[in-house]
Tab-separated table of C-alpha atoms and ligand atoms in Angstrom:
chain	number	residue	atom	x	y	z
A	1	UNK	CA	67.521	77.151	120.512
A	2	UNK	CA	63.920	75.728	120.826
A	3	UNK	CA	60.954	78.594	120.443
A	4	UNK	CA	60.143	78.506	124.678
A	5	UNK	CA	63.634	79.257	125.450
A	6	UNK	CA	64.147	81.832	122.947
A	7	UNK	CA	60.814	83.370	124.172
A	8	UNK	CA	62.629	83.264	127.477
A	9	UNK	CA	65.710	84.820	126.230
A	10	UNK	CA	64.035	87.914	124.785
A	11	UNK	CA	62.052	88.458	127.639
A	12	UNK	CA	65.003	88.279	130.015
A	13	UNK	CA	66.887	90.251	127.943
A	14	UNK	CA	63.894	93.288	127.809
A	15	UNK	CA	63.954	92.945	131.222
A	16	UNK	CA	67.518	93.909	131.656
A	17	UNK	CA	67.208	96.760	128.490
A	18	UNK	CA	65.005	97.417	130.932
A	19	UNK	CA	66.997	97.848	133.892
A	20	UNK	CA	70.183	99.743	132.273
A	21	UNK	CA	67.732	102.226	131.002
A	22	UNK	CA	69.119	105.661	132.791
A	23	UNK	CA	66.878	108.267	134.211
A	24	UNK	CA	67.890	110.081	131.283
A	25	UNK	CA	67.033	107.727	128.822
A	26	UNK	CA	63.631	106.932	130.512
A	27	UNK	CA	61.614	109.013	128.967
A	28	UNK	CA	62.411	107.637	125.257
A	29	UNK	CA	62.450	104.025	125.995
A	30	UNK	CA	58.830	104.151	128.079
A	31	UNK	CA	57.520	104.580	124.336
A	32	UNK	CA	59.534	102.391	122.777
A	33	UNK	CA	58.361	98.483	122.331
A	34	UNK	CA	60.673	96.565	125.131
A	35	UNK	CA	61.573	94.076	123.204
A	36	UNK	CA	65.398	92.924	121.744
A	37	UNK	CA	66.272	94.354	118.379
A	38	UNK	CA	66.484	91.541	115.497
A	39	UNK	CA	69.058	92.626	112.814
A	40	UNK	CA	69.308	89.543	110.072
A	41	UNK	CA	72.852	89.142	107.773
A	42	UNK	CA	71.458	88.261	104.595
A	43	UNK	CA	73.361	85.529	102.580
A	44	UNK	CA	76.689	86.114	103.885
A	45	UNK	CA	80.100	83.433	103.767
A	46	UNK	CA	80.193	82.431	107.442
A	47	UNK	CA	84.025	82.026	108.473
A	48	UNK	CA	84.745	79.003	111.654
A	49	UNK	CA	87.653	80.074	112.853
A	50	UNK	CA	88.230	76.748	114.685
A	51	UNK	CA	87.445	74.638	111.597
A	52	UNK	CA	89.247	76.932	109.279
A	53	UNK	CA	86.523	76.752	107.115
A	54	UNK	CA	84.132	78.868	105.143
A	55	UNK	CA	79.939	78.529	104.643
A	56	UNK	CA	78.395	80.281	102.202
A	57	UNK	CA	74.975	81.479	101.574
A	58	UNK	CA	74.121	81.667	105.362
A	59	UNK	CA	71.334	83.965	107.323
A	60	UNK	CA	72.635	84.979	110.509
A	61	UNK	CA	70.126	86.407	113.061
A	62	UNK	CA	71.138	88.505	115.729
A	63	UNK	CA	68.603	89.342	119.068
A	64	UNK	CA	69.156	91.745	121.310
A	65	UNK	CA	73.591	91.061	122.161
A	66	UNK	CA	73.546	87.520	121.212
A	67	UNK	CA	74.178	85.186	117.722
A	68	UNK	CA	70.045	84.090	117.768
A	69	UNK	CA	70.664	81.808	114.603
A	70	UNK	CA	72.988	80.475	111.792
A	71	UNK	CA	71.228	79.160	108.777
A	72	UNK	CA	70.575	79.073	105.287
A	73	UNK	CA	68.532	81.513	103.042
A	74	UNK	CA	65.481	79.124	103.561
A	75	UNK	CA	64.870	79.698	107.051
A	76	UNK	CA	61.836	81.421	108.437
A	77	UNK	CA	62.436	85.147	108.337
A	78	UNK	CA	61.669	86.445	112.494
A	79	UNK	CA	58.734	88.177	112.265
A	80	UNK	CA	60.092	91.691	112.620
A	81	UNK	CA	63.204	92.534	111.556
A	82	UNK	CA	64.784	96.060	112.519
A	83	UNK	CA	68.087	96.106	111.377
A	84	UNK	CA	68.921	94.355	107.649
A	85	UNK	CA	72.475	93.835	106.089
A	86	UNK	CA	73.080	92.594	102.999
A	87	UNK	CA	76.098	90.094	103.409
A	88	UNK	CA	76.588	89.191	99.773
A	89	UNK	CA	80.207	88.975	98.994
A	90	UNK	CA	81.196	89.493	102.586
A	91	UNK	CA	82.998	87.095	105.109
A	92	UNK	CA	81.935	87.626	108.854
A	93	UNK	CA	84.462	86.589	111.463
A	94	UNK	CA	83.825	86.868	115.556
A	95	UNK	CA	85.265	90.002	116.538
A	96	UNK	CA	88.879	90.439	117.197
A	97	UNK	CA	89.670	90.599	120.372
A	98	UNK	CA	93.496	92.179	121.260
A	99	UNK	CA	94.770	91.041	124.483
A	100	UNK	CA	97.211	93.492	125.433
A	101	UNK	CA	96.409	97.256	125.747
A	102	UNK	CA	96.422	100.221	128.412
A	103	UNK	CA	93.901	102.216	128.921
A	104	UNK	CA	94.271	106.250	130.068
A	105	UNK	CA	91.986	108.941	130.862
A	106	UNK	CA	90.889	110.735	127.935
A	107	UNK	CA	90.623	107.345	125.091
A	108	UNK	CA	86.680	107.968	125.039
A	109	UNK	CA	87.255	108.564	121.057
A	110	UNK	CA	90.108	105.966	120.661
A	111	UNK	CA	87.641	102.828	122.017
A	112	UNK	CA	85.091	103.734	119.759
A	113	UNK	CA	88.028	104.158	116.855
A	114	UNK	CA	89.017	100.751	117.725
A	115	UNK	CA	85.818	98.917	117.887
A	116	UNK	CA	84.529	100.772	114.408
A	117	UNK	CA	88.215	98.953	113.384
A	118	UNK	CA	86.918	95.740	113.982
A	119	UNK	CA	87.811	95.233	117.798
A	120	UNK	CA	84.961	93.887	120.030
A	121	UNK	CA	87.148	93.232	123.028
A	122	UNK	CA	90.193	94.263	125.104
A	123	UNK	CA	92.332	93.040	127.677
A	124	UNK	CA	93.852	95.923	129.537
A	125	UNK	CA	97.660	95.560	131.281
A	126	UNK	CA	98.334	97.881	133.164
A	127	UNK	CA	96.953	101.373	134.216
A	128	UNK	CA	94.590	103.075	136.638
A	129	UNK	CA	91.444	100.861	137.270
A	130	UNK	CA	89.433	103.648	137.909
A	131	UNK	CA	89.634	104.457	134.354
A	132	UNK	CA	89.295	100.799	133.163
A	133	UNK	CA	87.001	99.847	135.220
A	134	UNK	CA	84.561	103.269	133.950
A	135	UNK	CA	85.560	102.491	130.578
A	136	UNK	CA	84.007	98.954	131.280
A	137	UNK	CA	80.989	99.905	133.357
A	138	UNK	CA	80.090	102.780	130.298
A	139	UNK	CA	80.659	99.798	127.848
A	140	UNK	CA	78.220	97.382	129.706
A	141	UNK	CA	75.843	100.483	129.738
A	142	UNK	CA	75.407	101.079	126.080
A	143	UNK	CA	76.911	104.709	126.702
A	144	UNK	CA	80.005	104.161	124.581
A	145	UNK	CA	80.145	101.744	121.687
A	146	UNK	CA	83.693	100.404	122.763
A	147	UNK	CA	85.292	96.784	123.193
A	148	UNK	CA	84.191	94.644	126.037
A	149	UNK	CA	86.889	95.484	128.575
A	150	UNK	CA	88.476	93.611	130.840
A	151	UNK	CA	91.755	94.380	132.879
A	152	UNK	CA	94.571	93.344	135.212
A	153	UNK	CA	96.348	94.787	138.355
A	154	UNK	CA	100.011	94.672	137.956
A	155	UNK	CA	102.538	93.701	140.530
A	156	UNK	CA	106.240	94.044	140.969
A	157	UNK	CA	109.228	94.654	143.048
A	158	UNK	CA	109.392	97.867	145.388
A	159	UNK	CA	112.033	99.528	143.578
A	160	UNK	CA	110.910	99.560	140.294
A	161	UNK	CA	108.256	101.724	141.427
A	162	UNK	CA	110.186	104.986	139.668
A	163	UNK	CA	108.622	104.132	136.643
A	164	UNK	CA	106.487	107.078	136.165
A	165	UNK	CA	103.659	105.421	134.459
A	166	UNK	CA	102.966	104.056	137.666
A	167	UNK	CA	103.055	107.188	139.659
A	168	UNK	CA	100.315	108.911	137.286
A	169	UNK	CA	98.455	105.691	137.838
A	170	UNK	CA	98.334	105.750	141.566
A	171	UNK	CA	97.170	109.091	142.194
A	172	UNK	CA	95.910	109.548	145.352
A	173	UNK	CA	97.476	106.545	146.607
A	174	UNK	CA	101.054	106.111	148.177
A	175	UNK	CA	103.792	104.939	145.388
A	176	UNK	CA	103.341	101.134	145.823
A	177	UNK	CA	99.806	101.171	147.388
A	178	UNK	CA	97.107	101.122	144.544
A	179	UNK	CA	95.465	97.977	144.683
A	180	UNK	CA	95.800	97.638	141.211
A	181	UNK	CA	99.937	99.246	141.335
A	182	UNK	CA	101.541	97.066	144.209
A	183	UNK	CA	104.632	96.661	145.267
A	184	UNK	CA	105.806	93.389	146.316
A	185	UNK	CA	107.891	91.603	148.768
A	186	UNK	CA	108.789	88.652	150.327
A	187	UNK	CA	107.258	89.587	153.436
A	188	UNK	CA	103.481	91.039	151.976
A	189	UNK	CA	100.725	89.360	152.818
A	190	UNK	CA	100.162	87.541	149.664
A	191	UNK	CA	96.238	86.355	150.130
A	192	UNK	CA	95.458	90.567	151.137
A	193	UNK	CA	97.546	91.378	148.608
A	194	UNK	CA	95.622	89.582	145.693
A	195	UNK	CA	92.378	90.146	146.868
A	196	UNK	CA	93.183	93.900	147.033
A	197	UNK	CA	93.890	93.568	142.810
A	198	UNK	CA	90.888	91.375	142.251
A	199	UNK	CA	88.709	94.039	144.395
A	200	UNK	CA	89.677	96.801	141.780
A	201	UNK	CA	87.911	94.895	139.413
A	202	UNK	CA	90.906	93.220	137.862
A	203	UNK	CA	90.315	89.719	136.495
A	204	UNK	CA	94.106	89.089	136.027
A	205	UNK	CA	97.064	89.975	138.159
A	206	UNK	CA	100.101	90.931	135.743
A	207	UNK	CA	103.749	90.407	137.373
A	208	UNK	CA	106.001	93.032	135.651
A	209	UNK	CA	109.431	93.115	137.024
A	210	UNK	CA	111.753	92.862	140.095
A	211	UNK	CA	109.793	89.705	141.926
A	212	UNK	CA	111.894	86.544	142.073
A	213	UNK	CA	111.065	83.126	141.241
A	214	UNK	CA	109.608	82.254	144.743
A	215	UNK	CA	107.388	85.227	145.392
A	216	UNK	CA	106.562	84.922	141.535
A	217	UNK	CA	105.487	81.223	142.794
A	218	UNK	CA	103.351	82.434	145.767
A	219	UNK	CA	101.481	84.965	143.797
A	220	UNK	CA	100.263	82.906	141.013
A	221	UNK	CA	99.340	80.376	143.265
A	222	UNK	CA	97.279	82.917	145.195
A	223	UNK	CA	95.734	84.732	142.084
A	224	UNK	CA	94.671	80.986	140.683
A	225	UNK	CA	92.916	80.593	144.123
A	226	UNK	CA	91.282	83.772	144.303
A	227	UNK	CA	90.189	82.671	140.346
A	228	UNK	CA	92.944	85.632	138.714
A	229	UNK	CA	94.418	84.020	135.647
A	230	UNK	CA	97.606	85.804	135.795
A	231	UNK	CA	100.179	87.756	133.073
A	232	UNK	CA	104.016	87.910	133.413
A	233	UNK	CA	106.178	89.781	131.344
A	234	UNK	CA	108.692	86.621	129.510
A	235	UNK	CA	111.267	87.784	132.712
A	236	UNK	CA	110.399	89.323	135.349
A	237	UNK	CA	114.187	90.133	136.611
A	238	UNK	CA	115.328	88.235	138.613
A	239	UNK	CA	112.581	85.482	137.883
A	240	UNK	CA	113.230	83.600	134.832
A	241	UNK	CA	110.948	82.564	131.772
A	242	UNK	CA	111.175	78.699	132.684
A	243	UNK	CA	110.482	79.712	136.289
A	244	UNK	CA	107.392	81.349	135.935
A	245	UNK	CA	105.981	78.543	133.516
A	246	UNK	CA	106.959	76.142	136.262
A	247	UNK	CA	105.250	78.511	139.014
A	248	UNK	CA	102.011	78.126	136.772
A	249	UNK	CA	101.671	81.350	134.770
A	250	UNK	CA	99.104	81.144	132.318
A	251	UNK	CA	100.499	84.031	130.028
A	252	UNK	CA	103.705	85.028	128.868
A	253	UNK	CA	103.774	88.501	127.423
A	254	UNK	CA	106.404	90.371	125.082
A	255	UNK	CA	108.254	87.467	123.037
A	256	UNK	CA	111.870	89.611	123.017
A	257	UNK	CA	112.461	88.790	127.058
A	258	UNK	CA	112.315	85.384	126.655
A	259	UNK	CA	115.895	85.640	125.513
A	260	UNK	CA	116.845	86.206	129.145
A	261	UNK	CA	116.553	82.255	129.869
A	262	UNK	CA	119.842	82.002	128.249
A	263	UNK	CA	121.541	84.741	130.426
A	264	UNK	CA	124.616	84.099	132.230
A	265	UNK	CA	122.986	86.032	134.896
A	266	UNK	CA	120.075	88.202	136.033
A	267	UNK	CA	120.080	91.306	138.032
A	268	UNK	CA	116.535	92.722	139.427
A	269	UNK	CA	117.685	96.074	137.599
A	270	UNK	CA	118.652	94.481	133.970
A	271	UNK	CA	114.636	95.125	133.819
A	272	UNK	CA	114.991	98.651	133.038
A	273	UNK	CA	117.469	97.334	129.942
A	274	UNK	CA	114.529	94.317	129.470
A	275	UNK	CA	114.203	94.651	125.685
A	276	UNK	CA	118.059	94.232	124.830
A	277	UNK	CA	117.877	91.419	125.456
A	278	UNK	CA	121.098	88.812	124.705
A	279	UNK	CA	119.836	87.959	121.474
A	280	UNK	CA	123.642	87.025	120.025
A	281	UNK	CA	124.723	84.820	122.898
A	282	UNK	CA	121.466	83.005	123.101
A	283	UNK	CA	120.134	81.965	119.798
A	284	UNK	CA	116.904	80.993	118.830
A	285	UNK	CA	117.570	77.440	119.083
A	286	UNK	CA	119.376	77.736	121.857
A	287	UNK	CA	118.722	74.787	124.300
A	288	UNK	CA	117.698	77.156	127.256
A	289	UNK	CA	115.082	78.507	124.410
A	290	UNK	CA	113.667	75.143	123.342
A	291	UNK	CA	113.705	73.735	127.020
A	292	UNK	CA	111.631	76.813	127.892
A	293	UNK	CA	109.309	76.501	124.933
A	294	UNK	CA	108.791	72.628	125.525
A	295	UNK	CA	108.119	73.332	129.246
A	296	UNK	CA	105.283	76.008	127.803
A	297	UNK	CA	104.030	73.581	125.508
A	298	UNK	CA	103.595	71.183	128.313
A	299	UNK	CA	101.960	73.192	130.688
A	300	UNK	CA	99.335	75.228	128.163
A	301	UNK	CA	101.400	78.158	128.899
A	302	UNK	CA	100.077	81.168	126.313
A	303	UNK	CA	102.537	83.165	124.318
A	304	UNK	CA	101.809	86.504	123.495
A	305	UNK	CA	104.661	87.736	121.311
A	306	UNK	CA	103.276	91.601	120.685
A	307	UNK	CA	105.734	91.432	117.867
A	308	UNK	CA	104.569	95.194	116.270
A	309	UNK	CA	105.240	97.178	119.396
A	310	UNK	CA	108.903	95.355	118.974
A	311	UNK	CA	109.858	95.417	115.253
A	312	UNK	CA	107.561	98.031	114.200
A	313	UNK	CA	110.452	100.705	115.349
A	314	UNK	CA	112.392	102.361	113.365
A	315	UNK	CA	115.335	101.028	115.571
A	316	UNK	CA	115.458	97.999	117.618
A	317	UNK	CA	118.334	95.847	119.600
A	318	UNK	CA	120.987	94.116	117.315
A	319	UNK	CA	119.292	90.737	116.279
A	320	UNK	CA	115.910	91.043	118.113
A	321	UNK	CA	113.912	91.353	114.842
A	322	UNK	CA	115.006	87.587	113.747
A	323	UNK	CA	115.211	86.231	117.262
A	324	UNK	CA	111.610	87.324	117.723
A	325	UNK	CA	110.119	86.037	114.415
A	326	UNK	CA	111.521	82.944	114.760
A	327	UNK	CA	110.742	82.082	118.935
A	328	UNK	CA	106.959	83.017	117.584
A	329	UNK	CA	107.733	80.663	114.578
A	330	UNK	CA	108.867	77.612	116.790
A	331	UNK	CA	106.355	78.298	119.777
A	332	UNK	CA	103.603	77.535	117.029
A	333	UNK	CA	105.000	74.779	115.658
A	334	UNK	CA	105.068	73.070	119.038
A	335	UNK	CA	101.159	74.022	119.174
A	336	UNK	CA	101.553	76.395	122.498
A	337	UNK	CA	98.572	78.375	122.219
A	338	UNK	CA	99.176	82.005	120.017
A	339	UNK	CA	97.687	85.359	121.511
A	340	UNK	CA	97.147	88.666	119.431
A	341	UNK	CA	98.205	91.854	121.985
A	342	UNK	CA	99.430	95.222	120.289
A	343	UNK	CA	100.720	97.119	123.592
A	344	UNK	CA	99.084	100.107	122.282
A	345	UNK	CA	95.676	99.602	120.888
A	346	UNK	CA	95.473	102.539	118.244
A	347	UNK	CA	97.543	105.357	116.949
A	348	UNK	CA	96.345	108.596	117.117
A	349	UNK	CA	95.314	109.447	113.586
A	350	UNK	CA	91.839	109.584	113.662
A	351	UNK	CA	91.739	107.631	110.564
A	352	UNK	CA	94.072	104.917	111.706
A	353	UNK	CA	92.679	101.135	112.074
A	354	UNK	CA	93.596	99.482	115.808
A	355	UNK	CA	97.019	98.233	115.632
A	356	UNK	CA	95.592	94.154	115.853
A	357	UNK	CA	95.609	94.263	112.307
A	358	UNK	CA	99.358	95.204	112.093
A	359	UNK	CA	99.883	92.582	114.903
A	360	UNK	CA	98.208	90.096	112.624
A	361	UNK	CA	100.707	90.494	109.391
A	362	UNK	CA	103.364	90.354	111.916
A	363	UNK	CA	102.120	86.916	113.325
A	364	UNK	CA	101.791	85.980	109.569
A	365	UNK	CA	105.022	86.902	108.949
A	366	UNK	CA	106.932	84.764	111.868
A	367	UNK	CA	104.780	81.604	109.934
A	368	UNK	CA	101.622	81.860	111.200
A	369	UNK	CA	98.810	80.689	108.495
A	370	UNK	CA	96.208	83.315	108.322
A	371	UNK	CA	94.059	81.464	109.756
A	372	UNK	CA	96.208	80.777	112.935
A	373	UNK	CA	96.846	84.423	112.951
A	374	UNK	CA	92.862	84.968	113.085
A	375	UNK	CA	92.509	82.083	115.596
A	376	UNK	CA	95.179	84.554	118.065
A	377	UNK	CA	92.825	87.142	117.879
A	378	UNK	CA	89.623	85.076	118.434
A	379	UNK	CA	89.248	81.969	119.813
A	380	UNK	CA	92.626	82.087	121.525
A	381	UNK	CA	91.939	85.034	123.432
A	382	UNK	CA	88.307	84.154	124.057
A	383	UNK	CA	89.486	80.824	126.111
A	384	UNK	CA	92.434	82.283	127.721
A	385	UNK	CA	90.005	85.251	129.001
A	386	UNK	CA	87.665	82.314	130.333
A	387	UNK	CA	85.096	83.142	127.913
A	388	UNK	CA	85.635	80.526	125.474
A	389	UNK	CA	81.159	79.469	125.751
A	390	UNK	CA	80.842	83.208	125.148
A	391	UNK	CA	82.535	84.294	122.459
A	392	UNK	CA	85.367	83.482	119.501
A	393	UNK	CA	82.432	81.546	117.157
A	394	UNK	CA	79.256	82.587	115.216
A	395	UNK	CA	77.091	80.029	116.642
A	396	UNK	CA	73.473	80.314	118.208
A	397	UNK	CA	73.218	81.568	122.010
A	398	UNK	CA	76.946	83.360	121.107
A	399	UNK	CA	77.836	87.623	121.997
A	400	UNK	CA	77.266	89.116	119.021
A	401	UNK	CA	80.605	90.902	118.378
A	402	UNK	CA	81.123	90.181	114.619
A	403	UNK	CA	82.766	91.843	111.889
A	404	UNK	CA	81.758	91.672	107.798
A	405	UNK	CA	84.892	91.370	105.611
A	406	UNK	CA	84.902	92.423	102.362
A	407	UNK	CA	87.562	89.435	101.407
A	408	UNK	CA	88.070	86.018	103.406
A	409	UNK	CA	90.982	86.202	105.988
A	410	UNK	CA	91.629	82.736	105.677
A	411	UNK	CA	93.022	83.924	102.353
A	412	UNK	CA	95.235	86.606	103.206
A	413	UNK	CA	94.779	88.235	106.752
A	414	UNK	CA	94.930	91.619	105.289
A	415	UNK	CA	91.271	90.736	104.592
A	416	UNK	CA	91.098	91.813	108.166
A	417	UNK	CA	91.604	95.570	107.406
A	418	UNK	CA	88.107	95.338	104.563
A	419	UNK	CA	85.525	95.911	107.218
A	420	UNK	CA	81.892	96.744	105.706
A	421	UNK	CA	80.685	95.908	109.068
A	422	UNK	CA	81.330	96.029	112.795
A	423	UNK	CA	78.471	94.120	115.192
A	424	UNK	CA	78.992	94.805	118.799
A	425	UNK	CA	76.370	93.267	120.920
A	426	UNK	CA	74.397	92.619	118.112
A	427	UNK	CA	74.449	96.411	117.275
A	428	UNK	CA	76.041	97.891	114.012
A	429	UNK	CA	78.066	100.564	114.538
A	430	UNK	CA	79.362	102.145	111.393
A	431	UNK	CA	77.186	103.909	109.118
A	432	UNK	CA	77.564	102.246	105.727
B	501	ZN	ZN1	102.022	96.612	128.013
């Protein structure tokens, strides 16, 4: 960045300090100097994700929320410097971003939790945009050190809506209505329909179950045109993996339901059963499992495989454990793009890291290198949320959501779990 645009940046970026400040707040910011605060990373091993490489010796100056510089220790120091970390022996990695959680009233404490864990960024499923959409709005406000947030509005077929997660997500709203809970038909008004989700906030519709193969077809066509990316469970009941990838979806969640391309049949209510799957009948291999995966390859189609949620139960369908590992192991090997996404962002032990660090061992364990493992919770996520200029790299003019590793993930991805550090916004949030 050359000095006159930088100057530019930092006033701009006052200017909107400015702005957010809250009546509240006023008072205590009036006497503070309105400029962005510079925090420097002293000689720390910078980690390129995309390269799958690692610099060392490297000063990394952050202004205000973004990545100012990346350079070496010889570099002109800014002139004030408010913040100072000492990177020696540290690795810092963009921050890990997990693609599939919920959000609920009442996860104030579990955000920040998640983001002192090392998670700058969320994409939310399913749930009540009113509470997303707060969670996001007090995020972009500086009143809760959380993850970016970003969210979808789910879809599906009328009569799956006795689930009762949906009911305490619609209240207020008849069962069905929510914009971001609807129920679907052949004979909705698809282009209302859509623009109802994306006017909840959502960026991303998410198809869930009970929609067939042309409705499935209509919507994402819709959502694409209204600029939704959208989210389908692997089967939607009766829609089928191949059918959806064919319709245009950009994300397949939940690697288990994939299986269902190999069923002899498919009722709309087999999605109530949707995780016992036919793992026996339809193998791995199976040709209706490499078609499908070949088709994904072809189109870009994401896989998101939220293997934890799965196998991390004490009990799970007959085979699925294997099945799962090795779909994940074979989508990679055909390079379709990897996604991170727990289904459940923390536990509740106040203690506990976020759960993308579990979801990373398991991606390690179906065959993904560490570093591909890293890459699914980074740059993967950061171009499949359309924010691939914004974030996923330490590079000038980048969001500075970083976190300082004790040990290099490109190593062993356990290396994830040794945070000294957490940057988000280009503020450090845990008290060393
Ligand atoms: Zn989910």
């Amino acid at each position: 960045m050359r000095p006159s645009t930088a100057v530019a940046t930092l006033l701009l970026s006052a200017s909107l300090a400015g702005l957010a400040a809250t009546s509240s707040l006023s008072a205590q910011r009036a006497a503070a100097p309105r400029r962005a605060p510079v925090t420097v990373i002293e000689d720390v091993q910078v980690v390129d994700v995309q390269g799958q490489t690692v610099t060392p010796n490297r000063r990394v100056i952050l202004r205000g929320d973004s990545i100012f510089s990346v350079g070496t220790l010889g570099d002109r120091m800014p002139d004030t410097v408010d913040v100072r970390i000492d990177g020696r022996g540290g690795f810092l990695i963009p921050g890990l971003v997990d693609h599939h959680v919920h959000l609920t009233p009442g996860m104030t404490r579990a955000l920040v939790q998640a983001a002192r864990g090392g998670v700058t960024m969320v994409n939310a499923m399913a749930g009540d945009n009113r509470t997303a959409g707060e969670y996001a709005r007090a995020v972009l406000a500086g009143e809760l050190m959380g993850p970016e947030i970003a969210y979808a509005s789910v879809m599906a077929g009328p009569d799956f809506f006795v689930d009762p997660r949906f009911r305490g997500a619609s209240l207020g709203f008849a069962f069905g209505t929510a914009p971001w809970a609807q129920a679907v038909t052949a004979s909705t008004d698809i282009v209302r329909a859509v623009s109802a989700a994306r006017g909840s906030g959502a960026e991303a519709l998410k198809l869930y179950a009970m929609i067939d193969s042309a409705l499935a077809a209509r919507l994402i066509v819709e959502a694409h045109q209204q600029g939704m990316r959208v989210i389908a469970h692997g089967t939607v009941f009766p829609a089928r993996p191949l059918q959806l990838v064919g319709g245009g979806v950009d994300v397949l969640t939940h690697v288990p339901y994939l299986s269902w391309q190999g069923a002899a049949s498919i009722k709309p209510e087999d999605s109530f059963n949707r995780a016992n799957g036919p793992y026996e009948q339809v193998p791995a291999d199976a040709p209706a499992i490499e078609r499908l995966l070949q088709a994904m390859r072809a189109r870009g189609t994401y896989l998101e495989p939220t293997l934890e949620v799965f196998l991390g139960r004490p009990t799970t369908a007959t085979g699925m454990r294997e099945w799962s590992l090795a779909v994940t192991r074979r989508a990679l090997a055909l390079g379709i793009p990897i996604l991170a996404g727990t289904d459940g962002m923390i536990g509740n032990d106040a203690e506990a890291l976020p759960n993308i660090h579990k979801e990373l061992v398991r991606l390690v364990e179906a065959g993904l290198s560490p570093g591909a493992a890293l890459a699914s919770a980074t740059i993967v996520p950061a171009r499949a949320m359309g924010r691939s200029r914004t974030h996923g790299a330490i590079a000038p003019g980048r969001v500075a959501d970083l976190v300082l590793l004790d040990a290099n993930p490109l190593v062993d991805i356990t290396a994830t779990t040794r945070i000294r550090q957490v940057f988000l916004k280009g503020r450090a949030v845990r008290t060393p």
